[in-house]
Amino acid sequence: MMRILVLGAGAGGGYPQWNCGCRLCRRARGGDEAAPARTQSSLAVSADGGKSWVLLNASPDLAAQIKANCALHPPEGRRGSPIAAAVLTNADVDHVAGLLTLREGHRFAIHATGRVLGVLKANAIFNVVNPALAPRVPLSLGTETAIQDGDGRPTGLYVTAFAVPGKIALWLEDPSLPDFGSVPEDTVGLHVRNGTGKGFFYIPGCASLPPELARRLSGADLVVFDGTTWTDDEMIRAGFSDKTASRMGHMAMSGALGTMAAFAPLGVKRRVFVHINNTNPVLVADTPERRQAEAEGWEIGFDGMEMSL
């Protein structure tokens, strides 16, 4: 059995966001039971019943996420961790900064596209995660990779990375280049399976659902998908940004071109939104947007949510 643990279901900044006083964040900050807090987006997956875990992205909140999930605690009486590897979908701060939390001499492997590994190599701060102890393992698009731990031992998980519509990480954008310098390896989705063939898709960042991606996801048992905003202009209307969701590399949930409409004909058995921005009203259980998403068959991810295949 494969266990899937949602460590964090929020987008960058989490929920409530530290510097946001919007009504949604005020509800979370006030302890409203309908608006539980969420840390930044990351999953942990185990193919061996929980003896070892593979992180899918490493959020800046990773230390708090480890503390909150006893499955990731070290063995009693000595140093160590069941975290065997990390697989990265892009170089966004909310997906790589948590690697710095894992710097105290623990052996684990970091799997990512050559493009993302190049970003880590070019930024000297990531050398604090000693490559001799945490080897970098490239993922080739479209090729299944057996995920190994820091000693080269199999974790029992197999990952296929594939390009999805998106863009280069915000902090790497070059306005002088087409699409800010984005290339296909900047944003990937993952198909994760165990040795029995059971698997799911993890796509925490995606700007659109072209036909080839729709075909890939059609009929899937489980898709954990980008739920950043409810509408494309949400951040603009809230007065927090001049950027649309699509400009930031994300699909909106609602609308004729939104995620829910795009998924409706695909026959996906279970659909879960993660990477949910603090401005998105689906975070709160009593909103009409939340009721609409659930009526259309979507689950709203939350920290500590566990699934199995």
PDB file of C-alpha atoms in Angstrom:
ATOM      1  CA  MET A   1       0.000   0.000   0.000  1.00  0.00           C
ATOM      2  CA  MET A   2       1.201   3.485  -0.856  1.00  0.00           C
ATOM      3  CA  ARG A   3       0.604   6.153   1.794  1.00  0.00           C
ATOM      4  CA  ILE A   4       0.285   9.811   0.763  1.00  0.00           C
ATOM      5  CA  LEU A   5       0.505  12.480   3.438  1.00  0.00           C
ATOM      6  CA  VAL A   6      -0.290  16.146   2.750  1.00  0.00           C
ATOM      7  CA  LEU A   7       2.311  18.048   4.756  1.00  0.00           C
ATOM      8  CA  GLY A   8       1.139  21.443   3.537  1.00  0.00           C
ATOM      9  CA  ALA A   9      -1.764  22.465   1.305  1.00  0.00           C
ATOM     10  CA  GLY A  10      -1.169  26.226   1.127  1.00  0.00           C
ATOM     11  CA  ALA A  11       0.522  28.222  -1.601  1.00  0.00           C
ATOM     12  CA  GLY A  12       3.550  30.451  -1.086  1.00  0.00           C
ATOM     13  CA  GLY A  13       3.234  32.275   2.224  1.00  0.00           C
ATOM     14  CA  GLY A  14       0.819  29.712   3.658  1.00  0.00           C
ATOM     15  CA  TYR A  15      -2.531  30.473   5.283  1.00  0.00           C
ATOM     16  CA  PRO A  16      -2.851  32.833   7.026  1.00  0.00           C
ATOM     17  CA  GLN A  17      -0.063  34.664   5.240  1.00  0.00           C
ATOM     18  CA  TRP A  18       2.182  36.454   7.711  1.00  0.00           C
ATOM     19  CA  ASN A  19       1.583  39.959   6.324  1.00  0.00           C
ATOM     20  CA  CYS A  20      -2.017  39.634   5.149  1.00  0.00           C
ATOM     21  CA  GLY A  21      -4.972  41.123   6.984  1.00  0.00           C
ATOM     22  CA  CYS A  22      -7.688  40.063   4.525  1.00  0.00           C
ATOM     23  CA  ARG A  23     -10.938  38.656   5.891  1.00  0.00           C
ATOM     24  CA  LEU A  24      -9.926  35.090   5.082  1.00  0.00           C
ATOM     25  CA  CYS A  25      -6.606  35.387   6.909  1.00  0.00           C
ATOM     26  CA  ARG A  26      -8.301  37.105   9.841  1.00  0.00           C
ATOM     27  CA  ARG A  27     -10.627  34.144  10.199  1.00  0.00           C
ATOM     28  CA  ALA A  28      -7.722  31.693  10.267  1.00  0.00           C
ATOM     29  CA  ARG A  29      -5.669  33.861  12.603  1.00  0.00           C
ATOM     30  CA  GLY A  30      -8.619  34.108  14.958  1.00  0.00           C
ATOM     31  CA  GLY A  31      -8.884  30.345  15.321  1.00  0.00           C
ATOM     32  CA  ASP A  32     -12.093  29.964  13.293  1.00  0.00           C
ATOM     33  CA  GLU A  33     -12.792  26.219  13.004  1.00  0.00           C
ATOM     34  CA  ALA A  34     -14.105  26.730   9.466  1.00  0.00           C
ATOM     35  CA  ALA A  35     -10.788  28.280   8.402  1.00  0.00           C
ATOM     36  CA  PRO A  36      -7.932  26.039   9.592  1.00  0.00           C
ATOM     37  CA  ALA A  37      -4.389  27.207   8.895  1.00  0.00           C
ATOM     38  CA  ARG A  38      -2.339  25.587   6.146  1.00  0.00           C
ATOM     39  CA  THR A  39       1.415  25.506   5.682  1.00  0.00           C
ATOM     40  CA  GLN A  40       3.142  25.706   2.303  1.00  0.00           C
ATOM     41  CA  SER A  41       2.719  23.007  -0.310  1.00  0.00           C
ATOM     42  CA  SER A  42       4.434  19.634   0.078  1.00  0.00           C
ATOM     43  CA  LEU A  43       3.577  15.925   0.194  1.00  0.00           C
ATOM     44  CA  ALA A  44       5.281  12.891   1.690  1.00  0.00           C
ATOM     45  CA  VAL A  45       4.835   9.449   0.121  1.00  0.00           C
ATOM     46  CA  SER A  46       5.755   5.999   1.399  1.00  0.00           C
ATOM     47  CA  ALA A  47       5.713   2.677  -0.453  1.00  0.00           C
ATOM     48  CA  ASP A  48       6.704   0.543   2.547  1.00  0.00           C
ATOM     49  CA  GLY A  49       4.002   1.336   5.070  1.00  0.00           C
ATOM     50  CA  GLY A  50       5.781   4.321   6.541  1.00  0.00           C
ATOM     51  CA  LYS A  51       9.287   3.030   7.254  1.00  0.00           C
ATOM     52  CA  SER A  52      10.737   5.474   4.735  1.00  0.00           C
ATOM     53  CA  TRP A  53       9.263   8.582   3.137  1.00  0.00           C
ATOM     54  CA  VAL A  54       9.904  10.569  -0.036  1.00  0.00           C
ATOM     55  CA  LEU A  55       9.123  14.284   0.016  1.00  0.00           C
ATOM     56  CA  LEU A  56       7.425  15.770  -3.018  1.00  0.00           C
ATOM     57  CA  ASN A  57       8.770  19.307  -2.754  1.00  0.00           C
ATOM     58  CA  ALA A  58      10.382  20.774   0.349  1.00  0.00           C
ATOM     59  CA  SER A  59       8.509  23.813   1.604  1.00  0.00           C
ATOM     60  CA  PRO A  60       9.911  26.581   3.817  1.00  0.00           C
ATOM     61  CA  ASP A  61       7.616  25.179   6.533  1.00  0.00           C
ATOM     62  CA  LEU A  62       9.254  21.756   6.468  1.00  0.00           C
ATOM     63  CA  ALA A  63      10.570  21.860  10.043  1.00  0.00           C
ATOM     64  CA  ALA A  64       7.082  22.578  11.385  1.00  0.00           C
ATOM     65  CA  GLN A  65       5.594  19.931   9.091  1.00  0.00           C
ATOM     66  CA  ILE A  66       8.009  17.292  10.376  1.00  0.00           C
ATOM     67  CA  LYS A  67       7.167  18.260  13.947  1.00  0.00           C
ATOM     68  CA  ALA A  68       3.433  17.993  13.213  1.00  0.00           C
ATOM     69  CA  ASN A  69       3.652  14.525  11.622  1.00  0.00           C
ATOM     70  CA  CYS A  70       4.985  11.758  13.862  1.00  0.00           C
ATOM     71  CA  ALA A  71       5.544   9.529  10.819  1.00  0.00           C
ATOM     72  CA  LEU A  72       8.507  11.781   9.965  1.00  0.00           C
ATOM     73  CA  HIS A  73      10.032  11.874  13.447  1.00  0.00           C
ATOM     74  CA  PRO A  74      13.551  10.483  14.075  1.00  0.00           C
ATOM     75  CA  PRO A  75      14.031   7.157  15.843  1.00  0.00           C
ATOM     76  CA  GLU A  76      14.086   7.331  19.619  1.00  0.00           C
ATOM     77  CA  GLY A  77      17.434   7.933  21.259  1.00  0.00           C
ATOM     78  CA  ARG A  78      19.546   8.856  18.241  1.00  0.00           C
ATOM     79  CA  ARG A  79      19.758  11.042  15.167  1.00  0.00           C
ATOM     80  CA  GLY A  80      18.179   9.933  11.947  1.00  0.00           C
ATOM     81  CA  SER A  81      15.094  10.380   9.846  1.00  0.00           C
ATOM     82  CA  PRO A  82      12.719   8.266   7.780  1.00  0.00           C
ATOM     83  CA  ILE A  83      13.041  10.885   5.014  1.00  0.00           C
ATOM     84  CA  ALA A  84      14.854   9.023   2.248  1.00  0.00           C
ATOM     85  CA  ALA A  85      14.596  11.427  -0.681  1.00  0.00           C
ATOM     86  CA  ALA A  86      13.032  14.597  -2.031  1.00  0.00           C
ATOM     87  CA  VAL A  87      11.582  15.053  -5.512  1.00  0.00           C
ATOM     88  CA  LEU A  88      11.175  18.645  -6.723  1.00  0.00           C
ATOM     89  CA  THR A  89       8.653  19.878  -9.299  1.00  0.00           C
ATOM     90  CA  ASN A  90      10.209  23.321  -9.790  1.00  0.00           C
ATOM     91  CA  ALA A  91      12.591  25.849  -8.231  1.00  0.00           C
ATOM     92  CA  ASP A  92       9.950  28.041  -6.585  1.00  0.00           C
ATOM     93  CA  VAL A  93      10.921  29.230  -3.112  1.00  0.00           C
ATOM     94  CA  ASP A  94       7.910  27.461  -1.633  1.00  0.00           C
ATOM     95  CA  HIS A  95       9.166  24.155  -3.067  1.00  0.00           C
ATOM     96  CA  VAL A  96      12.939  24.239  -2.481  1.00  0.00           C
ATOM     97  CA  ALA A  97      13.642  26.393   0.587  1.00  0.00           C
ATOM     98  CA  GLY A  98      12.836  23.487   2.910  1.00  0.00           C
ATOM     99  CA  LEU A  99      15.928  21.664   1.701  1.00  0.00           C
ATOM    100  CA  LEU A 100      17.906  23.989   3.966  1.00  0.00           C
ATOM    101  CA  THR A 101      16.088  22.450   6.932  1.00  0.00           C
ATOM    102  CA  LEU A 102      17.676  19.066   6.084  1.00  0.00           C
ATOM    103  CA  ARG A 103      21.270  20.221   6.492  1.00  0.00           C
ATOM    104  CA  GLU A 104      22.344  18.424   9.692  1.00  0.00           C
ATOM    105  CA  GLY A 105      24.246  15.557   8.087  1.00  0.00           C
ATOM    106  CA  HIS A 106      21.305  13.346   7.120  1.00  0.00           C
ATOM    107  CA  ARG A 107      21.733  11.187   4.010  1.00  0.00           C
ATOM    108  CA  PHE A 108      18.955  11.578   1.457  1.00  0.00           C
ATOM    109  CA  ALA A 109      18.747  11.997  -2.304  1.00  0.00           C
ATOM    110  CA  ILE A 110      17.436  15.043  -4.183  1.00  0.00           C
ATOM    111  CA  HIS A 111      15.714  14.201  -7.478  1.00  0.00           C
ATOM    112  CA  ALA A 112      14.822  16.981  -9.944  1.00  0.00           C
ATOM    113  CA  THR A 113      15.180  17.978 -13.568  1.00  0.00           C
ATOM    114  CA  GLY A 114      18.607  19.093 -14.734  1.00  0.00           C
ATOM    115  CA  ARG A 115      17.273  22.638 -14.936  1.00  0.00           C
ATOM    116  CA  VAL A 116      16.210  22.696 -11.261  1.00  0.00           C
ATOM    117  CA  LEU A 117      19.373  20.940 -10.096  1.00  0.00           C
ATOM    118  CA  GLY A 118      21.326  23.598 -11.975  1.00  0.00           C
ATOM    119  CA  VAL A 119      19.522  26.304 -10.030  1.00  0.00           C
ATOM    120  CA  LEU A 120      20.467  24.629  -6.746  1.00  0.00           C
ATOM    121  CA  LYS A 121      24.085  24.281  -7.862  1.00  0.00           C
ATOM    122  CA  ALA A 122      24.284  27.920  -8.924  1.00  0.00           C
ATOM    123  CA  ASN A 123      23.092  29.154  -5.524  1.00  0.00           C
ATOM    124  CA  ALA A 124      25.812  28.529  -2.980  1.00  0.00           C
ATOM    125  CA  ILE A 125      23.464  28.542   0.006  1.00  0.00           C
ATOM    126  CA  PHE A 126      22.206  25.106  -1.049  1.00  0.00           C
ATOM    127  CA  ASN A 127      25.721  23.734  -0.554  1.00  0.00           C
ATOM    128  CA  VAL A 128      24.888  23.673   3.157  1.00  0.00           C
ATOM    129  CA  VAL A 129      23.003  20.499   2.184  1.00  0.00           C
ATOM    130  CA  ASN A 130      26.242  18.652   1.492  1.00  0.00           C
ATOM    131  CA  PRO A 131      26.062  16.997  -1.964  1.00  0.00           C
ATOM    132  CA  ALA A 132      28.313  14.220  -0.633  1.00  0.00           C
ATOM    133  CA  LEU A 133      25.530  13.292   1.799  1.00  0.00           C
ATOM    134  CA  ALA A 134      22.572  14.399  -0.313  1.00  0.00           C
ATOM    135  CA  PRO A 135      23.367  13.394  -3.902  1.00  0.00           C
ATOM    136  CA  ARG A 136      21.571  15.218  -6.701  1.00  0.00           C
ATOM    137  CA  VAL A 137      19.875  12.818  -9.120  1.00  0.00           C
ATOM    138  CA  PRO A 138      18.552  14.147 -12.444  1.00  0.00           C
ATOM    139  CA  LEU A 139      15.054  13.341 -13.685  1.00  0.00           C
ATOM    140  CA  SER A 140      14.655  13.020 -17.450  1.00  0.00           C
ATOM    141  CA  LEU A 141      11.282  14.106 -18.789  1.00  0.00           C
ATOM    142  CA  GLY A 142       9.110  11.196 -19.852  1.00  0.00           C
ATOM    143  CA  THR A 143      11.387   8.554 -18.366  1.00  0.00           C
ATOM    144  CA  GLU A 144      10.426   6.634 -15.242  1.00  0.00           C
ATOM    145  CA  THR A 145      13.013   6.878 -12.467  1.00  0.00           C
ATOM    146  CA  ALA A 146      13.331   4.510  -9.518  1.00  0.00           C
ATOM    147  CA  ILE A 147      13.628   6.826  -6.514  1.00  0.00           C
ATOM    148  CA  GLN A 148      16.629   5.974  -4.336  1.00  0.00           C
ATOM    149  CA  ASP A 149      17.764   7.139  -0.932  1.00  0.00           C
ATOM    150  CA  GLY A 150      21.094   8.805  -0.187  1.00  0.00           C
ATOM    151  CA  ASP A 151      22.873   5.441  -0.185  1.00  0.00           C
ATOM    152  CA  GLY A 152      21.418   4.356  -3.523  1.00  0.00           C
ATOM    153  CA  ARG A 153      18.903   1.961  -1.991  1.00  0.00           C
ATOM    154  CA  PRO A 154      15.434   1.706  -3.555  1.00  0.00           C
ATOM    155  CA  THR A 155      12.522   3.379  -1.816  1.00  0.00           C
ATOM    156  CA  GLY A 156       9.957   1.325  -3.709  1.00  0.00           C
ATOM    157  CA  LEU A 157       8.648   4.412  -5.502  1.00  0.00           C
ATOM    158  CA  TYR A 158       8.919   5.174  -9.212  1.00  0.00           C
ATOM    159  CA  VAL A 159       8.458   8.668 -10.637  1.00  0.00           C
ATOM    160  CA  THR A 160       7.866   9.905 -14.158  1.00  0.00           C
ATOM    161  CA  ALA A 161       8.317  13.660 -14.569  1.00  0.00           C
ATOM    162  CA  PHE A 162       6.572  15.420 -17.457  1.00  0.00           C
ATOM    163  CA  ALA A 163       6.449  19.052 -18.505  1.00  0.00           C
ATOM    164  CA  VAL A 164       3.293  21.020 -17.722  1.00  0.00           C
ATOM    165  CA  PRO A 165       2.384  24.571 -18.772  1.00  0.00           C
ATOM    166  CA  GLY A 166       3.962  26.982 -16.340  1.00  0.00           C
ATOM    167  CA  LYS A 167       6.889  29.309 -16.015  1.00  0.00           C
ATOM    168  CA  ILE A 168      10.274  29.797 -14.474  1.00  0.00           C
ATOM    169  CA  ALA A 169      10.374  30.531 -10.742  1.00  0.00           C
ATOM    170  CA  LEU A 170       9.519  34.146  -9.913  1.00  0.00           C
ATOM    171  CA  TRP A 171      12.964  34.881  -8.490  1.00  0.00           C
ATOM    172  CA  LEU A 172      14.603  33.655 -11.725  1.00  0.00           C
ATOM    173  CA  GLU A 173      12.464  35.587 -14.209  1.00  0.00           C
ATOM    174  CA  ASP A 174      14.257  37.567 -16.920  1.00  0.00           C
ATOM    175  CA  PRO A 175      11.858  40.159 -18.421  1.00  0.00           C
ATOM    176  CA  SER A 176      14.112  40.528 -21.460  1.00  0.00           C
ATOM    177  CA  LEU A 177      13.481  36.937 -22.585  1.00  0.00           C
ATOM    178  CA  PRO A 178      10.386  35.335 -24.143  1.00  0.00           C
ATOM    179  CA  ASP A 179       8.119  33.886 -21.438  1.00  0.00           C
ATOM    180  CA  PHE A 180      10.605  35.302 -18.894  1.00  0.00           C
ATOM    181  CA  GLY A 181      13.162  32.647 -19.841  1.00  0.00           C
ATOM    182  CA  SER A 182      10.964  29.627 -19.108  1.00  0.00           C
ATOM    183  CA  VAL A 183      11.852  26.202 -20.513  1.00  0.00           C
ATOM    184  CA  PRO A 184       9.920  22.895 -20.256  1.00  0.00           C
ATOM    185  CA  GLU A 185      12.010  21.596 -17.345  1.00  0.00           C
ATOM    186  CA  ASP A 186      11.105  24.589 -15.175  1.00  0.00           C
ATOM    187  CA  THR A 187       7.699  23.193 -14.182  1.00  0.00           C
ATOM    188  CA  VAL A 188       6.867  19.498 -14.136  1.00  0.00           C
ATOM    189  CA  GLY A 189       4.129  17.224 -12.955  1.00  0.00           C
ATOM    190  CA  LEU A 190       4.851  13.829 -11.440  1.00  0.00           C
ATOM    191  CA  HIS A 191       3.327  10.397 -11.858  1.00  0.00           C
ATOM    192  CA  VAL A 192       4.231   8.457  -8.732  1.00  0.00           C
ATOM    193  CA  ARG A 193       3.683   4.708  -8.451  1.00  0.00           C
ATOM    194  CA  ASN A 194       4.715   1.793  -6.276  1.00  0.00           C
ATOM    195  CA  GLY A 195       5.884  -1.673  -7.294  1.00  0.00           C
ATOM    196  CA  THR A 196       2.332  -2.969  -7.772  1.00  0.00           C
ATOM    197  CA  GLY A 197       1.585  -0.299 -10.362  1.00  0.00           C
ATOM    198  CA  LYS A 198      -0.726   1.752  -8.156  1.00  0.00           C
ATOM    199  CA  GLY A 199      -0.071   5.422  -8.719  1.00  0.00           C
ATOM    200  CA  PHE A 200      -1.240   9.020  -8.668  1.00  0.00           C
ATOM    201  CA  PHE A 201      -0.439  12.392 -10.220  1.00  0.00           C
ATOM    202  CA  TYR A 202       0.986  15.367  -8.320  1.00  0.00           C
ATOM    203  CA  ILE A 203       0.814  18.710 -10.157  1.00  0.00           C
ATOM    204  CA  PRO A 204       1.051  21.635  -7.704  1.00  0.00           C
ATOM    205  CA  GLY A 205       1.704  24.232 -10.403  1.00  0.00           C
ATOM    206  CA  CYS A 206      -0.001  24.295 -13.814  1.00  0.00           C
ATOM    207  CA  ALA A 207      -1.078  27.171 -16.071  1.00  0.00           C
ATOM    208  CA  SER A 208      -3.448  25.300 -18.416  1.00  0.00           C
ATOM    209  CA  LEU A 209      -4.673  21.829 -19.363  1.00  0.00           C
ATOM    210  CA  PRO A 210      -3.741  21.167 -23.016  1.00  0.00           C
ATOM    211  CA  PRO A 211      -5.063  18.038 -24.752  1.00  0.00           C
ATOM    212  CA  GLU A 212      -1.912  15.981 -24.184  1.00  0.00           C
ATOM    213  CA  LEU A 213      -2.043  16.606 -20.425  1.00  0.00           C
ATOM    214  CA  ALA A 214      -5.782  15.897 -20.326  1.00  0.00           C
ATOM    215  CA  ARG A 215      -5.163  12.542 -22.024  1.00  0.00           C
ATOM    216  CA  ARG A 216      -2.426  11.693 -19.528  1.00  0.00           C
ATOM    217  CA  LEU A 217      -4.716  12.342 -16.563  1.00  0.00           C
ATOM    218  CA  SER A 218      -7.850  10.776 -18.006  1.00  0.00           C
ATOM    219  CA  GLY A 219      -9.225   7.992 -15.809  1.00  0.00           C
ATOM    220  CA  ALA A 220      -6.578   8.397 -13.093  1.00  0.00           C
ATOM    221  CA  ASP A 221      -7.261   7.037  -9.607  1.00  0.00           C
ATOM    222  CA  LEU A 222      -6.024  10.224  -7.925  1.00  0.00           C
ATOM    223  CA  VAL A 223      -4.823  13.658  -9.049  1.00  0.00           C
ATOM    224  CA  VAL A 224      -3.453  16.164  -6.528  1.00  0.00           C
ATOM    225  CA  PHE A 225      -3.605  19.448  -8.423  1.00  0.00           C
ATOM    226  CA  ASP A 226      -2.818  23.163  -8.351  1.00  0.00           C
ATOM    227  CA  GLY A 227      -5.591  25.092  -6.578  1.00  0.00           C
ATOM    228  CA  THR A 228      -3.915  28.479  -6.239  1.00  0.00           C
ATOM    229  CA  THR A 229      -6.820  30.825  -6.998  1.00  0.00           C
ATOM    230  CA  TRP A 230     -10.583  30.667  -7.468  1.00  0.00           C
ATOM    231  CA  THR A 231     -10.677  33.251 -10.290  1.00  0.00           C
ATOM    232  CA  ASP A 232      -7.953  34.354 -12.677  1.00  0.00           C
ATOM    233  CA  ASP A 233      -8.081  37.978 -11.486  1.00  0.00           C
ATOM    234  CA  GLU A 234      -8.409  37.155  -7.791  1.00  0.00           C
ATOM    235  CA  MET A 235      -5.178  38.813  -6.663  1.00  0.00           C
ATOM    236  CA  ILE A 236      -5.934  41.959  -8.689  1.00  0.00           C
ATOM    237  CA  ARG A 237      -9.477  42.290  -7.337  1.00  0.00           C
ATOM    238  CA  ALA A 238      -8.186  41.824  -3.792  1.00  0.00           C
ATOM    239  CA  GLY A 239      -5.732  44.686  -4.374  1.00  0.00           C
ATOM    240  CA  PHE A 240      -2.698  42.526  -3.570  1.00  0.00           C
ATOM    241  CA  SER A 241      -1.082  42.195  -7.008  1.00  0.00           C
ATOM    242  CA  ASP A 242      -1.254  43.344 -10.602  1.00  0.00           C
ATOM    243  CA  LYS A 243      -0.828  39.772 -11.856  1.00  0.00           C
ATOM    244  CA  THR A 244      -3.424  37.253 -12.942  1.00  0.00           C
ATOM    245  CA  ALA A 245      -3.184  33.616 -11.899  1.00  0.00           C
ATOM    246  CA  SER A 246      -2.190  32.647 -15.442  1.00  0.00           C
ATOM    247  CA  ARG A 247       0.608  35.249 -15.416  1.00  0.00           C
ATOM    248  CA  MET A 248       1.890  33.571 -12.240  1.00  0.00           C
ATOM    249  CA  GLY A 249       1.750  30.133 -13.910  1.00  0.00           C
ATOM    250  CA  HIS A 250      -1.492  28.814 -12.410  1.00  0.00           C
ATOM    251  CA  MET A 251      -4.977  27.837 -13.565  1.00  0.00           C
ATOM    252  CA  ALA A 252      -7.932  29.314 -11.725  1.00  0.00           C
ATOM    253  CA  MET A 253     -10.338  26.762 -10.256  1.00  0.00           C
ATOM    254  CA  SER A 254     -13.554  28.287 -11.609  1.00  0.00           C
ATOM    255  CA  GLY A 255     -14.819  29.553 -14.961  1.00  0.00           C
ATOM    256  CA  ALA A 256     -15.142  28.105 -18.438  1.00  0.00           C
ATOM    257  CA  LEU A 257     -11.339  27.829 -18.759  1.00  0.00           C
ATOM    258  CA  GLY A 258     -10.776  26.790 -15.151  1.00  0.00           C
ATOM    259  CA  THR A 259      -9.597  23.564 -13.614  1.00  0.00           C
ATOM    260  CA  MET A 260     -12.984  22.209 -12.594  1.00  0.00           C
ATOM    261  CA  ALA A 261     -14.399  22.631 -16.107  1.00  0.00           C
ATOM    262  CA  ALA A 262     -11.300  21.108 -17.690  1.00  0.00           C
ATOM    263  CA  PHE A 263     -11.406  18.045 -15.426  1.00  0.00           C
ATOM    264  CA  ALA A 264     -15.153  17.430 -15.726  1.00  0.00           C
ATOM    265  CA  PRO A 265     -14.923  15.066 -18.746  1.00  0.00           C
ATOM    266  CA  LEU A 266     -11.739  13.252 -17.672  1.00  0.00           C
ATOM    267  CA  GLY A 267     -13.210  10.610 -15.357  1.00  0.00           C
ATOM    268  CA  VAL A 268     -10.597  11.132 -12.644  1.00  0.00           C
ATOM    269  CA  LYS A 269     -11.756   9.107  -9.641  1.00  0.00           C
ATOM    270  CA  ARG A 270     -10.422  11.367  -6.883  1.00  0.00           C
ATOM    271  CA  ARG A 271      -9.402  15.024  -7.251  1.00  0.00           C
ATOM    272  CA  VAL A 272      -7.697  17.049  -4.512  1.00  0.00           C
ATOM    273  CA  PHE A 273      -6.701  20.714  -4.612  1.00  0.00           C
ATOM    274  CA  VAL A 274      -3.436  21.793  -2.941  1.00  0.00           C
ATOM    275  CA  HIS A 275      -1.155  24.854  -3.250  1.00  0.00           C
ATOM    276  CA  ILE A 276      -4.141  27.044  -2.301  1.00  0.00           C
ATOM    277  CA  ASN A 277      -3.463  30.764  -1.997  1.00  0.00           C
ATOM    278  CA  ASN A 278      -4.510  32.702   1.097  1.00  0.00           C
ATOM    279  CA  THR A 279      -6.925  34.774  -1.038  1.00  0.00           C
ATOM    280  CA  ASN A 280      -8.872  31.719  -2.265  1.00  0.00           C
ATOM    281  CA  PRO A 281     -12.280  31.440  -0.538  1.00  0.00           C
ATOM    282  CA  VAL A 282     -12.351  27.633  -0.807  1.00  0.00           C
ATOM    283  CA  LEU A 283     -10.020  27.601   2.195  1.00  0.00           C
ATOM    284  CA  VAL A 284     -13.057  28.384   4.369  1.00  0.00           C
ATOM    285  CA  ALA A 285     -15.639  25.643   4.810  1.00  0.00           C
ATOM    286  CA  ASP A 286     -18.749  27.837   4.858  1.00  0.00           C
ATOM    287  CA  THR A 287     -18.187  29.791   1.619  1.00  0.00           C
ATOM    288  CA  PRO A 288     -20.264  29.293  -1.544  1.00  0.00           C
ATOM    289  CA  GLU A 289     -17.041  28.708  -3.487  1.00  0.00           C
ATOM    290  CA  ARG A 290     -16.145  25.813  -1.198  1.00  0.00           C
ATOM    291  CA  ARG A 291     -19.611  24.321  -1.600  1.00  0.00           C
ATOM    292  CA  GLN A 292     -19.375  24.630  -5.388  1.00  0.00           C
ATOM    293  CA  ALA A 293     -15.963  22.938  -5.547  1.00  0.00           C
ATOM    294  CA  GLU A 294     -17.157  20.059  -3.395  1.00  0.00           C
ATOM    295  CA  ALA A 295     -20.371  19.730  -5.412  1.00  0.00           C
ATOM    296  CA  GLU A 296     -18.211  19.298  -8.510  1.00  0.00           C
ATOM    297  CA  GLY A 297     -16.360  16.415  -6.863  1.00  0.00           C
ATOM    298  CA  TRP A 298     -13.234  18.167  -5.593  1.00  0.00           C
ATOM    299  CA  GLU A 299     -11.660  17.798  -2.172  1.00  0.00           C
ATOM    300  CA  ILE A 300      -9.878  20.740  -0.593  1.00  0.00           C
ATOM    301  CA  GLY A 301      -6.503  19.586   0.727  1.00  0.00           C
ATOM    302  CA  PHE A 302      -5.530  20.275   4.307  1.00  0.00           C
ATOM    303  CA  ASP A 303      -2.417  19.754   6.397  1.00  0.00           C
ATOM    304  CA  GLY A 304      -2.329  16.242   7.798  1.00  0.00           C
ATOM    305  CA  MET A 305      -4.679  14.815   5.156  1.00  0.00           C
ATOM    306  CA  GLU A 306      -3.721  11.207   4.412  1.00  0.00           C
ATOM    307  CA  MET A 307      -4.642   9.105   1.396  1.00  0.00           C
ATOM    308  CA  SER A 308      -3.702   5.591   0.341  1.00  0.00           C
ATOM    309  CA  LEU A 309      -3.592   3.562  -2.861  1.00  0.00           C
TER     310      LEU A 309
END
